[in-house]
PDB file of C-alpha atoms and ligand atoms in Angstrom:
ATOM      1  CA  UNK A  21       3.279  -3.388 -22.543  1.00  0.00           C
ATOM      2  CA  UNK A  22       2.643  -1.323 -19.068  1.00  0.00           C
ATOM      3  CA  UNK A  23       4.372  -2.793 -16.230  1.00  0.00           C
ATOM      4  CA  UNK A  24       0.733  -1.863 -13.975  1.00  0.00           C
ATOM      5  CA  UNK A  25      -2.328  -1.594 -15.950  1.00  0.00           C
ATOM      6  CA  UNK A  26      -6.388  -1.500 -15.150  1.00  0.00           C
ATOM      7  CA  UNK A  27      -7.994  -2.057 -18.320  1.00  0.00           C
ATOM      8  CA  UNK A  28     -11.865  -0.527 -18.371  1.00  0.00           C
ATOM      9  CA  UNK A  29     -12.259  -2.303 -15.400  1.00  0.00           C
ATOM     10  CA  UNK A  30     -15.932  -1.659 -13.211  1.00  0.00           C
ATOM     11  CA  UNK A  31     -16.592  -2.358  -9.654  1.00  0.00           C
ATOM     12  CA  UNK A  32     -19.308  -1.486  -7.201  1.00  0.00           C
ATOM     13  CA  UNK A  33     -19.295  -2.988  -2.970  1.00  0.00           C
ATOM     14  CA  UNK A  34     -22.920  -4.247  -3.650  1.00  0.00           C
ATOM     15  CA  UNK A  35     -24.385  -4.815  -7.293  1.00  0.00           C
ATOM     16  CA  UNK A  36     -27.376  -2.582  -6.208  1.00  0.00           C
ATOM     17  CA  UNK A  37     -24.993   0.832  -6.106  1.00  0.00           C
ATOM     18  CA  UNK A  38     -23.577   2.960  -8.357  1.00  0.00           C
ATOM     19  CA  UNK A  39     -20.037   1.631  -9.055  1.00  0.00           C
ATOM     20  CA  UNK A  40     -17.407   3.472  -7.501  1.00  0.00           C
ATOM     21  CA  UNK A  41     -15.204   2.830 -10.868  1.00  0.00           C
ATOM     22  CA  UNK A  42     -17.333   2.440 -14.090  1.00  0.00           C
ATOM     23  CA  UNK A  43     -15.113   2.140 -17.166  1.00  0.00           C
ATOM     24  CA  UNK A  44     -12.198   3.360 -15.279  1.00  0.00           C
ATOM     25  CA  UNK A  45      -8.347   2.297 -16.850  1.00  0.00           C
ATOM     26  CA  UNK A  46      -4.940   2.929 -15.659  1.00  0.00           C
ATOM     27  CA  UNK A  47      -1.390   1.778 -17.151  1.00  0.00           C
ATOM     28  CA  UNK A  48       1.730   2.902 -15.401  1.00  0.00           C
ATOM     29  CA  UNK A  49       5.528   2.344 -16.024  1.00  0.00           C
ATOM     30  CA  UNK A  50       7.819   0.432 -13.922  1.00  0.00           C
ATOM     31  CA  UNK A  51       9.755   2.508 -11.095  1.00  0.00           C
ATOM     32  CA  UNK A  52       7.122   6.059 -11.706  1.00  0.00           C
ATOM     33  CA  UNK A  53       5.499   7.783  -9.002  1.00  0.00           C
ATOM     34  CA  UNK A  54       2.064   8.048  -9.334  1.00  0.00           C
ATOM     35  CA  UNK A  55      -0.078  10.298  -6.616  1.00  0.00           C
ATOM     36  CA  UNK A  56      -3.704   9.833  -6.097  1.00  0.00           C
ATOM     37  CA  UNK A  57      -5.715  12.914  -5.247  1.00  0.00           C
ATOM     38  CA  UNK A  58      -9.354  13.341  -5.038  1.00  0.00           C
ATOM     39  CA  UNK A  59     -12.407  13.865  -2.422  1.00  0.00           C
ATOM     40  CA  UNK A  60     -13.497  11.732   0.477  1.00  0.00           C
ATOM     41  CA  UNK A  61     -15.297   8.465  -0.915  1.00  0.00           C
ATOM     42  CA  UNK A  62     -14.114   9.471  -4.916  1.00  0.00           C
ATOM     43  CA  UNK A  63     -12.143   5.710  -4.841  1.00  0.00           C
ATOM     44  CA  UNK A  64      -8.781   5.944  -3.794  1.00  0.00           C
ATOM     45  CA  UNK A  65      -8.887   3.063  -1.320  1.00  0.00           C
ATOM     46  CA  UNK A  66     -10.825   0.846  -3.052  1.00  0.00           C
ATOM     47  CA  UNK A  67      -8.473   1.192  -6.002  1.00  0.00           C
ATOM     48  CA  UNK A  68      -5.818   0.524  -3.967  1.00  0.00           C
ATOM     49  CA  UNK A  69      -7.874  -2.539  -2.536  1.00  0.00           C
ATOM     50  CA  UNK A  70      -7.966  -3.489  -6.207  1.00  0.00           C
ATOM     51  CA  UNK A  71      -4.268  -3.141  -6.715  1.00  0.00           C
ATOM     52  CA  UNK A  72      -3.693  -5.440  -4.022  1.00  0.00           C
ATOM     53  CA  UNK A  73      -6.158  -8.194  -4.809  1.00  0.00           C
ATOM     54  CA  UNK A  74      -8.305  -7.331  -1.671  1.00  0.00           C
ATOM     55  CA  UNK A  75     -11.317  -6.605  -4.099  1.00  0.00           C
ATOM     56  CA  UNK A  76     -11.897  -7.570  -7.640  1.00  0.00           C
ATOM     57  CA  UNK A  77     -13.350  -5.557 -10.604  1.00  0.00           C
ATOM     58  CA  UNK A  78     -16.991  -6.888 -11.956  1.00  0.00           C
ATOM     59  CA  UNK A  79     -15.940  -6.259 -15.587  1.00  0.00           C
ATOM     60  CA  UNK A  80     -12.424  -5.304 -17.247  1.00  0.00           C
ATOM     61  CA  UNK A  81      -9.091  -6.593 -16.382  1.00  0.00           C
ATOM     62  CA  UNK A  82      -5.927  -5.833 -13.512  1.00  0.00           C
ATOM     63  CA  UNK A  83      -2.354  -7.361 -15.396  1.00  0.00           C
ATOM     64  CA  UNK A  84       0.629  -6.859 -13.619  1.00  0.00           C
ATOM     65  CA  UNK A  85       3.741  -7.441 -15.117  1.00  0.00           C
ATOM     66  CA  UNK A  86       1.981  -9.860 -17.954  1.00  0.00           C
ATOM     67  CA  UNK A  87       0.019 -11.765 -14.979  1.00  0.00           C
ATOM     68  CA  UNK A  88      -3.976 -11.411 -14.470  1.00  0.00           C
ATOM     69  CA  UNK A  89      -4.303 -10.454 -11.617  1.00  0.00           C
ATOM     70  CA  UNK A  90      -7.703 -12.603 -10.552  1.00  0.00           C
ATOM     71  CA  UNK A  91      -9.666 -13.846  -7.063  1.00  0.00           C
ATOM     72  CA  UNK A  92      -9.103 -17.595  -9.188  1.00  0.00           C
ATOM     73  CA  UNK A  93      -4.913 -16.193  -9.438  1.00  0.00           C
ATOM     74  CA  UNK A  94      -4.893 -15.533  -5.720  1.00  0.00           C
ATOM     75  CA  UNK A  95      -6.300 -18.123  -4.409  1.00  0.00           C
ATOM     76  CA  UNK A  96      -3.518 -20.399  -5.522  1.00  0.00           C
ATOM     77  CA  UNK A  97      -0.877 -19.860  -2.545  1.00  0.00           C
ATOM     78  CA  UNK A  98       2.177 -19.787  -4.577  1.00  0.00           C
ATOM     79  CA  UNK A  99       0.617 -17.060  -6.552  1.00  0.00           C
ATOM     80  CA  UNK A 100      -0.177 -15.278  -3.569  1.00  0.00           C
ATOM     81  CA  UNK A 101       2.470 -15.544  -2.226  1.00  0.00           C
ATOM     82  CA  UNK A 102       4.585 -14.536  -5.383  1.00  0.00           C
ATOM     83  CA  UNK A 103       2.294 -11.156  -5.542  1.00  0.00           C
ATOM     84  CA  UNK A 104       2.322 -10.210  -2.244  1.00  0.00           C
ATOM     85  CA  UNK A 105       6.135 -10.305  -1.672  1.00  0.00           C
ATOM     86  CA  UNK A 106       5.877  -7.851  -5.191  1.00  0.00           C
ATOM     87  CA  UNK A 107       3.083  -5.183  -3.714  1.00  0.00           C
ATOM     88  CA  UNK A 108       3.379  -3.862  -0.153  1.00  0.00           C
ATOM     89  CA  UNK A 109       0.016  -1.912   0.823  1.00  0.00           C
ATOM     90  CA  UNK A 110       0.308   0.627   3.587  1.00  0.00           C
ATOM     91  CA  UNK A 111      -3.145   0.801   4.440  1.00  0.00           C
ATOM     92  CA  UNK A 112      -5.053   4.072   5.354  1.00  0.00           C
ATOM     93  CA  UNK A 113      -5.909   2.708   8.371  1.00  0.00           C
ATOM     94  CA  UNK A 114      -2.984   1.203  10.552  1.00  0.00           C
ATOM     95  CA  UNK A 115      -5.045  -0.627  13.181  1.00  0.00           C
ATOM     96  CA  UNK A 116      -5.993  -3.205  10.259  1.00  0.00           C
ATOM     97  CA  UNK A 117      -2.862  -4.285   9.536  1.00  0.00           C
ATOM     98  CA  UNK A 118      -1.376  -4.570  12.964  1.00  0.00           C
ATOM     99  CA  UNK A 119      -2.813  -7.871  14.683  1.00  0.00           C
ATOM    100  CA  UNK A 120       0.542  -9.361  16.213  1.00  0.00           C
ATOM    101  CA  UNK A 121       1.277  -9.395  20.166  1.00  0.00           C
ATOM    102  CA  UNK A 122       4.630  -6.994  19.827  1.00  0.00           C
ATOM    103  CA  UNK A 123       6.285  -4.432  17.456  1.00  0.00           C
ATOM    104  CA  UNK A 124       8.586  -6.882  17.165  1.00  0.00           C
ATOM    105  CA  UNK A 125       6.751  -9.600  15.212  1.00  0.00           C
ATOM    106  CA  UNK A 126       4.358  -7.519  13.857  1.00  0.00           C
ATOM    107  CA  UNK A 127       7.756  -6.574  11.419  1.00  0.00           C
ATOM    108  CA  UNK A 128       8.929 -10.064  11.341  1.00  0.00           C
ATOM    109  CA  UNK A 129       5.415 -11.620  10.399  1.00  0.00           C
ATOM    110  CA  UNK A 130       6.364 -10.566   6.656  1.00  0.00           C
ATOM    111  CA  UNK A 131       9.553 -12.050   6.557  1.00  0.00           C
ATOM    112  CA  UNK A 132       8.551 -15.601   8.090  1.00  0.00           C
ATOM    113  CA  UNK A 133       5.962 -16.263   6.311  1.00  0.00           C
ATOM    114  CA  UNK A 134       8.367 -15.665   2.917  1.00  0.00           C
ATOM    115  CA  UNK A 135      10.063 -18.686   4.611  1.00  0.00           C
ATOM    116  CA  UNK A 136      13.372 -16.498   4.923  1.00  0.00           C
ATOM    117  CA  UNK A 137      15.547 -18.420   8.117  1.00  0.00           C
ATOM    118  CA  UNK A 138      15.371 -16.663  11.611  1.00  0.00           C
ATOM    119  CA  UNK A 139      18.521 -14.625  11.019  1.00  0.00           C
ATOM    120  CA  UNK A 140      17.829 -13.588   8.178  1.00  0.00           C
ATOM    121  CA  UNK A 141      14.773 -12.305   9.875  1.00  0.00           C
ATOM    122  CA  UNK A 142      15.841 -10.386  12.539  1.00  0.00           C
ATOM    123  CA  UNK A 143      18.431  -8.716  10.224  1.00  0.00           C
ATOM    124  CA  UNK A 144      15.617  -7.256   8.269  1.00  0.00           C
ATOM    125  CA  UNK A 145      13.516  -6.997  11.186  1.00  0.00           C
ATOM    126  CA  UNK A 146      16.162  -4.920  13.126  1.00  0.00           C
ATOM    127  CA  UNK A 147      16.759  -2.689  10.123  1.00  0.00           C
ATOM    128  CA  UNK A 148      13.012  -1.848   9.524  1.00  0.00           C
ATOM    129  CA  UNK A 149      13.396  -0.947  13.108  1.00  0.00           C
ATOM    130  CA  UNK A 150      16.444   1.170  13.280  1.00  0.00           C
ATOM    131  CA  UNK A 151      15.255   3.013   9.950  1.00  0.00           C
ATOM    132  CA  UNK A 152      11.530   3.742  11.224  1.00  0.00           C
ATOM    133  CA  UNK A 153      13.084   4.836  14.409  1.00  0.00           C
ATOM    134  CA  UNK A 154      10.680   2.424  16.601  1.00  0.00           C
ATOM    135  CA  UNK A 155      13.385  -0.247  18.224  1.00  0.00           C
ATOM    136  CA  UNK A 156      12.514   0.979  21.253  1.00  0.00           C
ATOM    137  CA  UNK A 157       8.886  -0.074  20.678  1.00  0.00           C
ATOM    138  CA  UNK A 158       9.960  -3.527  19.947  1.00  0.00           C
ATOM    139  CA  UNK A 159       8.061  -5.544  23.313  1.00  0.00           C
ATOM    140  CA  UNK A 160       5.363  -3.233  22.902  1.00  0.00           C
ATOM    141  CA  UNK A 161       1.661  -4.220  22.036  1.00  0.00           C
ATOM    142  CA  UNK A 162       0.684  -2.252  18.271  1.00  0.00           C
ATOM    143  CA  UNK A 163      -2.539  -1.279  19.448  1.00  0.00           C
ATOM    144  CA  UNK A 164      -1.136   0.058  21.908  1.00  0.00           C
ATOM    145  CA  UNK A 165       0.774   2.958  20.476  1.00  0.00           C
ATOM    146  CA  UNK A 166       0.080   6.619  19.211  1.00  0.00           C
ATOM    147  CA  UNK A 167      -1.754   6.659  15.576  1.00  0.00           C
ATOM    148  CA  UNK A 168       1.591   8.009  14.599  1.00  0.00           C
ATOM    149  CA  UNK A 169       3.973   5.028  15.911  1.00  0.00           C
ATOM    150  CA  UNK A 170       1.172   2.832  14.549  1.00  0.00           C
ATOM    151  CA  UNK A 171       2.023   4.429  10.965  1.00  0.00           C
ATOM    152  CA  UNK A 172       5.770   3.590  11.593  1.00  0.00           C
ATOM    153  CA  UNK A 173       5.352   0.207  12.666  1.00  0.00           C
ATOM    154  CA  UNK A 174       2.808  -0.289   9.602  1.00  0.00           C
ATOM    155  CA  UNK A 175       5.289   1.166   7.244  1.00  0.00           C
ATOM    156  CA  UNK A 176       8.143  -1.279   8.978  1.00  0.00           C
ATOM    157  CA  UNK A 177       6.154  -3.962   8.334  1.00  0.00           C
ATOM    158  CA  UNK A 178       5.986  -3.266   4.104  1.00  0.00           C
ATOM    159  CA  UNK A 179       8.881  -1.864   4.227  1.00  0.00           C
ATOM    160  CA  UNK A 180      10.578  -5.811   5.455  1.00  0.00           C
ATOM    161  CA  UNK A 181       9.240  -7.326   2.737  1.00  0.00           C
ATOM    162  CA  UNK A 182      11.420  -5.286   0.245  1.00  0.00           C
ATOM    163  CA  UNK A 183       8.586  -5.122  -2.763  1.00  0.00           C
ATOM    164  CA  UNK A 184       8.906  -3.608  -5.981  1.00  0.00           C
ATOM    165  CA  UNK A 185       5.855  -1.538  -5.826  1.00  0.00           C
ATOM    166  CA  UNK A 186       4.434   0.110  -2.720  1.00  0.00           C
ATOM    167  CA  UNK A 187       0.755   1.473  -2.359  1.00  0.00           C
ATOM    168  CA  UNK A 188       0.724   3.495   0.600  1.00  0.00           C
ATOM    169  CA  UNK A 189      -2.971   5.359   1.135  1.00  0.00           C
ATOM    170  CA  UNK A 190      -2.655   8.686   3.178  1.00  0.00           C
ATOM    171  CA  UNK A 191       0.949   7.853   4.438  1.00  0.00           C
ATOM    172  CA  UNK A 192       0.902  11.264   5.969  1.00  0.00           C
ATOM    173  CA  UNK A 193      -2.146  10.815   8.121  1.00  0.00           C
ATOM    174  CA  UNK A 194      -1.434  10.743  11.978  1.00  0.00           C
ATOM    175  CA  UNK A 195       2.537  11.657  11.809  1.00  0.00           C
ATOM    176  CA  UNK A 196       4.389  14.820  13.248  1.00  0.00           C
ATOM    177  CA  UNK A 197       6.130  17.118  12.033  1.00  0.00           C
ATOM    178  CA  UNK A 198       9.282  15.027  12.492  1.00  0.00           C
ATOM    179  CA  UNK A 199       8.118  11.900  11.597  1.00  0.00           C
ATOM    180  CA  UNK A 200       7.102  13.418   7.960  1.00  0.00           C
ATOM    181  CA  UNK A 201      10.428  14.354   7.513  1.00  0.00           C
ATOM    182  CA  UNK A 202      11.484  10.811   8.184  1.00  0.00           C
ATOM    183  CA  UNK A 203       8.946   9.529   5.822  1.00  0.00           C
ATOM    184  CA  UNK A 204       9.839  12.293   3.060  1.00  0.00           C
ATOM    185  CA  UNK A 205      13.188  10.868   3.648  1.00  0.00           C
ATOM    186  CA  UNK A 206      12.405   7.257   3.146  1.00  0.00           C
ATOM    187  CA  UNK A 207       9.849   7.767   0.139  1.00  0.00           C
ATOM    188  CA  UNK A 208      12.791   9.667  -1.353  1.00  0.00           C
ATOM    189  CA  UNK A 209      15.019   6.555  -0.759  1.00  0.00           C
ATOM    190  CA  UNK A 210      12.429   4.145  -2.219  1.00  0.00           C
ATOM    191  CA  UNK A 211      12.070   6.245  -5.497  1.00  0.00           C
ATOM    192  CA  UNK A 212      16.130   6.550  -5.640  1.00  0.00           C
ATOM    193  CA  UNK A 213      16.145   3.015  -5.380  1.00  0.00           C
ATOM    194  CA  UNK A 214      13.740   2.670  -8.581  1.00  0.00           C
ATOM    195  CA  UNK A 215       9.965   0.885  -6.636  1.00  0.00           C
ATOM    196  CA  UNK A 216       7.046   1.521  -8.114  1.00  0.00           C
ATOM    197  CA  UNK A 217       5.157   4.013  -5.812  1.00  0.00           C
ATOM    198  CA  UNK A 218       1.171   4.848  -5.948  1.00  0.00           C
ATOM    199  CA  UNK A 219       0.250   7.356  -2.901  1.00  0.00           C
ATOM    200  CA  UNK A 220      -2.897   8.726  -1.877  1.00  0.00           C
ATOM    201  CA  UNK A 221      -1.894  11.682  -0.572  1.00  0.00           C
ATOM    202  CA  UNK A 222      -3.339  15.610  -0.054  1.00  0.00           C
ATOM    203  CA  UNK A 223      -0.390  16.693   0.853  1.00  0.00           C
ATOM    204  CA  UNK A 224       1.905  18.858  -1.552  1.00  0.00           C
ATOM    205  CA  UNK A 225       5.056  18.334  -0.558  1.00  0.00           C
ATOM    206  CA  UNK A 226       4.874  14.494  -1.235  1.00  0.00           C
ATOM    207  CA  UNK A 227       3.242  15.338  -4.573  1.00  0.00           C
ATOM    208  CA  UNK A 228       6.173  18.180  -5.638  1.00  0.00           C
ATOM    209  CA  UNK A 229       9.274  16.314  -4.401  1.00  0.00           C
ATOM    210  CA  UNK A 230       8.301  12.853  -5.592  1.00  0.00           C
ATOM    211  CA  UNK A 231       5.212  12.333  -8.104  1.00  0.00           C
ATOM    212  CA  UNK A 232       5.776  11.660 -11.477  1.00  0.00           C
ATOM    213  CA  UNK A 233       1.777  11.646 -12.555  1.00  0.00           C
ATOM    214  CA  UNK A 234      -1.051  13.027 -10.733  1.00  0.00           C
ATOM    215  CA  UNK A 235      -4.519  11.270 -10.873  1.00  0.00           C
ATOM    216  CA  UNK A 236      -7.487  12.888  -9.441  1.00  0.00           C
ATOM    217  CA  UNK A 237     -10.074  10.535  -8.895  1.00  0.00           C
ATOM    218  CA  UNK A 238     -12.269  13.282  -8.127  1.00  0.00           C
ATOM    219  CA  UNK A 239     -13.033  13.749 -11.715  1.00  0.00           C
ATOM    220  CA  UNK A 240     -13.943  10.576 -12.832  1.00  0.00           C
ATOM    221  CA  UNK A 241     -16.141   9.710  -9.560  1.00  0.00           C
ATOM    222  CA  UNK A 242     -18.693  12.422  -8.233  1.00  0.00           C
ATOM    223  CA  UNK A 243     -21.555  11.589  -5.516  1.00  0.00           C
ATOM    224  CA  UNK A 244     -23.819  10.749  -7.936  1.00  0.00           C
ATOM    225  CA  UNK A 245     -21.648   7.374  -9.229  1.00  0.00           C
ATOM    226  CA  UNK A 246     -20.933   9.213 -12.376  1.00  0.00           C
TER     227      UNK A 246
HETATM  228  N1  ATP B  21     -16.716  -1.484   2.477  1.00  0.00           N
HETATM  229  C1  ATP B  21     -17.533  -0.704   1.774  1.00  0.00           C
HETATM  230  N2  ATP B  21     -18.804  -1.065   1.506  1.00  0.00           N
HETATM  231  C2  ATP B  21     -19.631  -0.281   0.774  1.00  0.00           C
HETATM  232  N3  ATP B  21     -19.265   0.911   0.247  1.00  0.00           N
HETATM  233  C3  ATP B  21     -17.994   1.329   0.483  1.00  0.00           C
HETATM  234  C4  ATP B  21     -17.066   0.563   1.255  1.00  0.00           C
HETATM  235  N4  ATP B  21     -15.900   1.232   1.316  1.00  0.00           N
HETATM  236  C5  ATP B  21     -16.102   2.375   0.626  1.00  0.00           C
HETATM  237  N5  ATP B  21     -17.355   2.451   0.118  1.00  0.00           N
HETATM  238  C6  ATP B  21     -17.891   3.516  -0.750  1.00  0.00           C
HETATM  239  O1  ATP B  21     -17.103   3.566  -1.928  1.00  0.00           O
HETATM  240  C7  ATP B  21     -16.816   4.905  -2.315  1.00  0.00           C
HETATM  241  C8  ATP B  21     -15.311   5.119  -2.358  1.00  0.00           C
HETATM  242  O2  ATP B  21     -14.768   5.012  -1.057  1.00  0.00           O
HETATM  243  P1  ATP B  21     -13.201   5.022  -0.756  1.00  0.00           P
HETATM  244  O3  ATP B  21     -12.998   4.581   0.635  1.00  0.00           O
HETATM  245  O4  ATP B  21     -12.516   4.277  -1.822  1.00  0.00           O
HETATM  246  O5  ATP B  21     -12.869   6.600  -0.922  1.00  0.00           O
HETATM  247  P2  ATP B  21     -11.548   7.394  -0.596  1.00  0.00           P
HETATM  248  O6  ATP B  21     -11.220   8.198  -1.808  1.00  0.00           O
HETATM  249  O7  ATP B  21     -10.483   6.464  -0.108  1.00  0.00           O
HETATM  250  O8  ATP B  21     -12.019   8.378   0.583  1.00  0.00           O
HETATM  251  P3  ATP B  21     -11.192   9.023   1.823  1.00  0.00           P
HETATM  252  O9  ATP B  21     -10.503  10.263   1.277  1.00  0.00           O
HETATM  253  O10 ATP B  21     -12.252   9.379   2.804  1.00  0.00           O
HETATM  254  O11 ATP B  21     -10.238   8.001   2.344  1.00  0.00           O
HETATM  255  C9  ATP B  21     -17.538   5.791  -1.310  1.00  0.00           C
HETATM  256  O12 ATP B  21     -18.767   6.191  -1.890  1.00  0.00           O
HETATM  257  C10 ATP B  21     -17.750   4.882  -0.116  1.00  0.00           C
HETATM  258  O13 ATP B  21     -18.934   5.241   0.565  1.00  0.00           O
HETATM  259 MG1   MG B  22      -9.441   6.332   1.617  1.00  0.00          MG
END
């Protein structure tokens, strides 16, 4: 059986539109790299909203590792709890992730709530930090920074979590010149080290170095709901 799969699943925001996945199924291996191409508004974030229980297919099925993955499965906190440490979502969009007063404990919110002691905590905390370059940010405010230090501190704050699959939409989005090659570096880490990783990306370089699979979401989506 697929470690990932999305069996014929359908979904649609409101029950009046065309579905932005009609029919649509994916199965992937443990530890592949999957990128996800396509055109503004063909899916990619909502699939990725999908994959981490944010939104929930009409019709059709999400099992991860033998679990259904299910609003009834999530609401139970222990199951939540158990999924979330698995999936870390990098989303497209840093600003929605980052809600805590510093850098600091915007990276340590993760970790706490995993019930992990306070040393423990700062450990990983510290070495989120050092690797995403930001420990000078640490006392800062997150919405205060640059869209690109946002990215880092977003990526920190999956990255303390340690989980076995990452979903990271448009990782590239915002970031330097520099601060690509640091995330290159780290993606290339994370794949040595055997995650799972599903990235909506445009850019080639992430796609040549690190995918294993290529879906284009462009042809299975078009304007018209296809
Ligand atoms: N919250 C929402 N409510 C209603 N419709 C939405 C919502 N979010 C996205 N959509 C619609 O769903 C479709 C897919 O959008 P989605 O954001 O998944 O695309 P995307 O591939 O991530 O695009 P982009 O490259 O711009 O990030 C689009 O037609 C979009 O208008
Ligand atoms: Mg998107």
């Amino acid at each position: 059986m697929a470690y990932l799969e999305l069996r014929d699943i359908t979904f649609a925001y409101d029950t009046s539109e065309n579905p932005v996945f009609d029919g649509f199924s994916l199965s992937l291996e443990k530890g592949v790299c999957l990128a996800v191409r396509g055109d503004n508004g063909a899916g990619k974030t909502t699939l990725f909203r999908i994959l981490n229980g944010l939104s929930f297919p009409v019709k059709g099925e999400y099992v991860l590792d033998g679990v259904k993955i299910t609003r009834e499965y999530l609401k139970d906190n222990s199951n939540a709890k158990r999924f979330h440490k698995r999936m870390g979502y990098l989303f497209q969009n840093p600003d929605i992730m980052l809600f805590n007063a510093k850098v600091y404990d915007e990276i340590a919110f993760g970790p706490r709530q995993m019930g992990i002691g306070e040393d423990k905590v700062r450990e990983r905390t510290e070495d989120c930090m050092n690797l995403l370059e930001i420990r000078q940010l640490a006392d800062k405010a997150p919405y205060h920074l640059s869209e690109g230090q946002k990215k880092r501190v977003a990526l920190a704050a999956v990255l303390a979590l340690n989980p076995e699959i990452l979903v990271l939409d448009e990782p590239f989005a915002g970031l330097d010149t520099k601060n690509r090659k640091l995330f290159m570096k780290i993606l290339g880490e994370l794949k040595k080290a055997g995650k799972t990783l599903i990235i909506a990306t445009h850019s080639e370089e992430i796609t040549e170095a690190f995918a294993d699979r290529v879906l284009d979401l462009s042809t299975f989506v078009d304007e018209t709901g296809r």
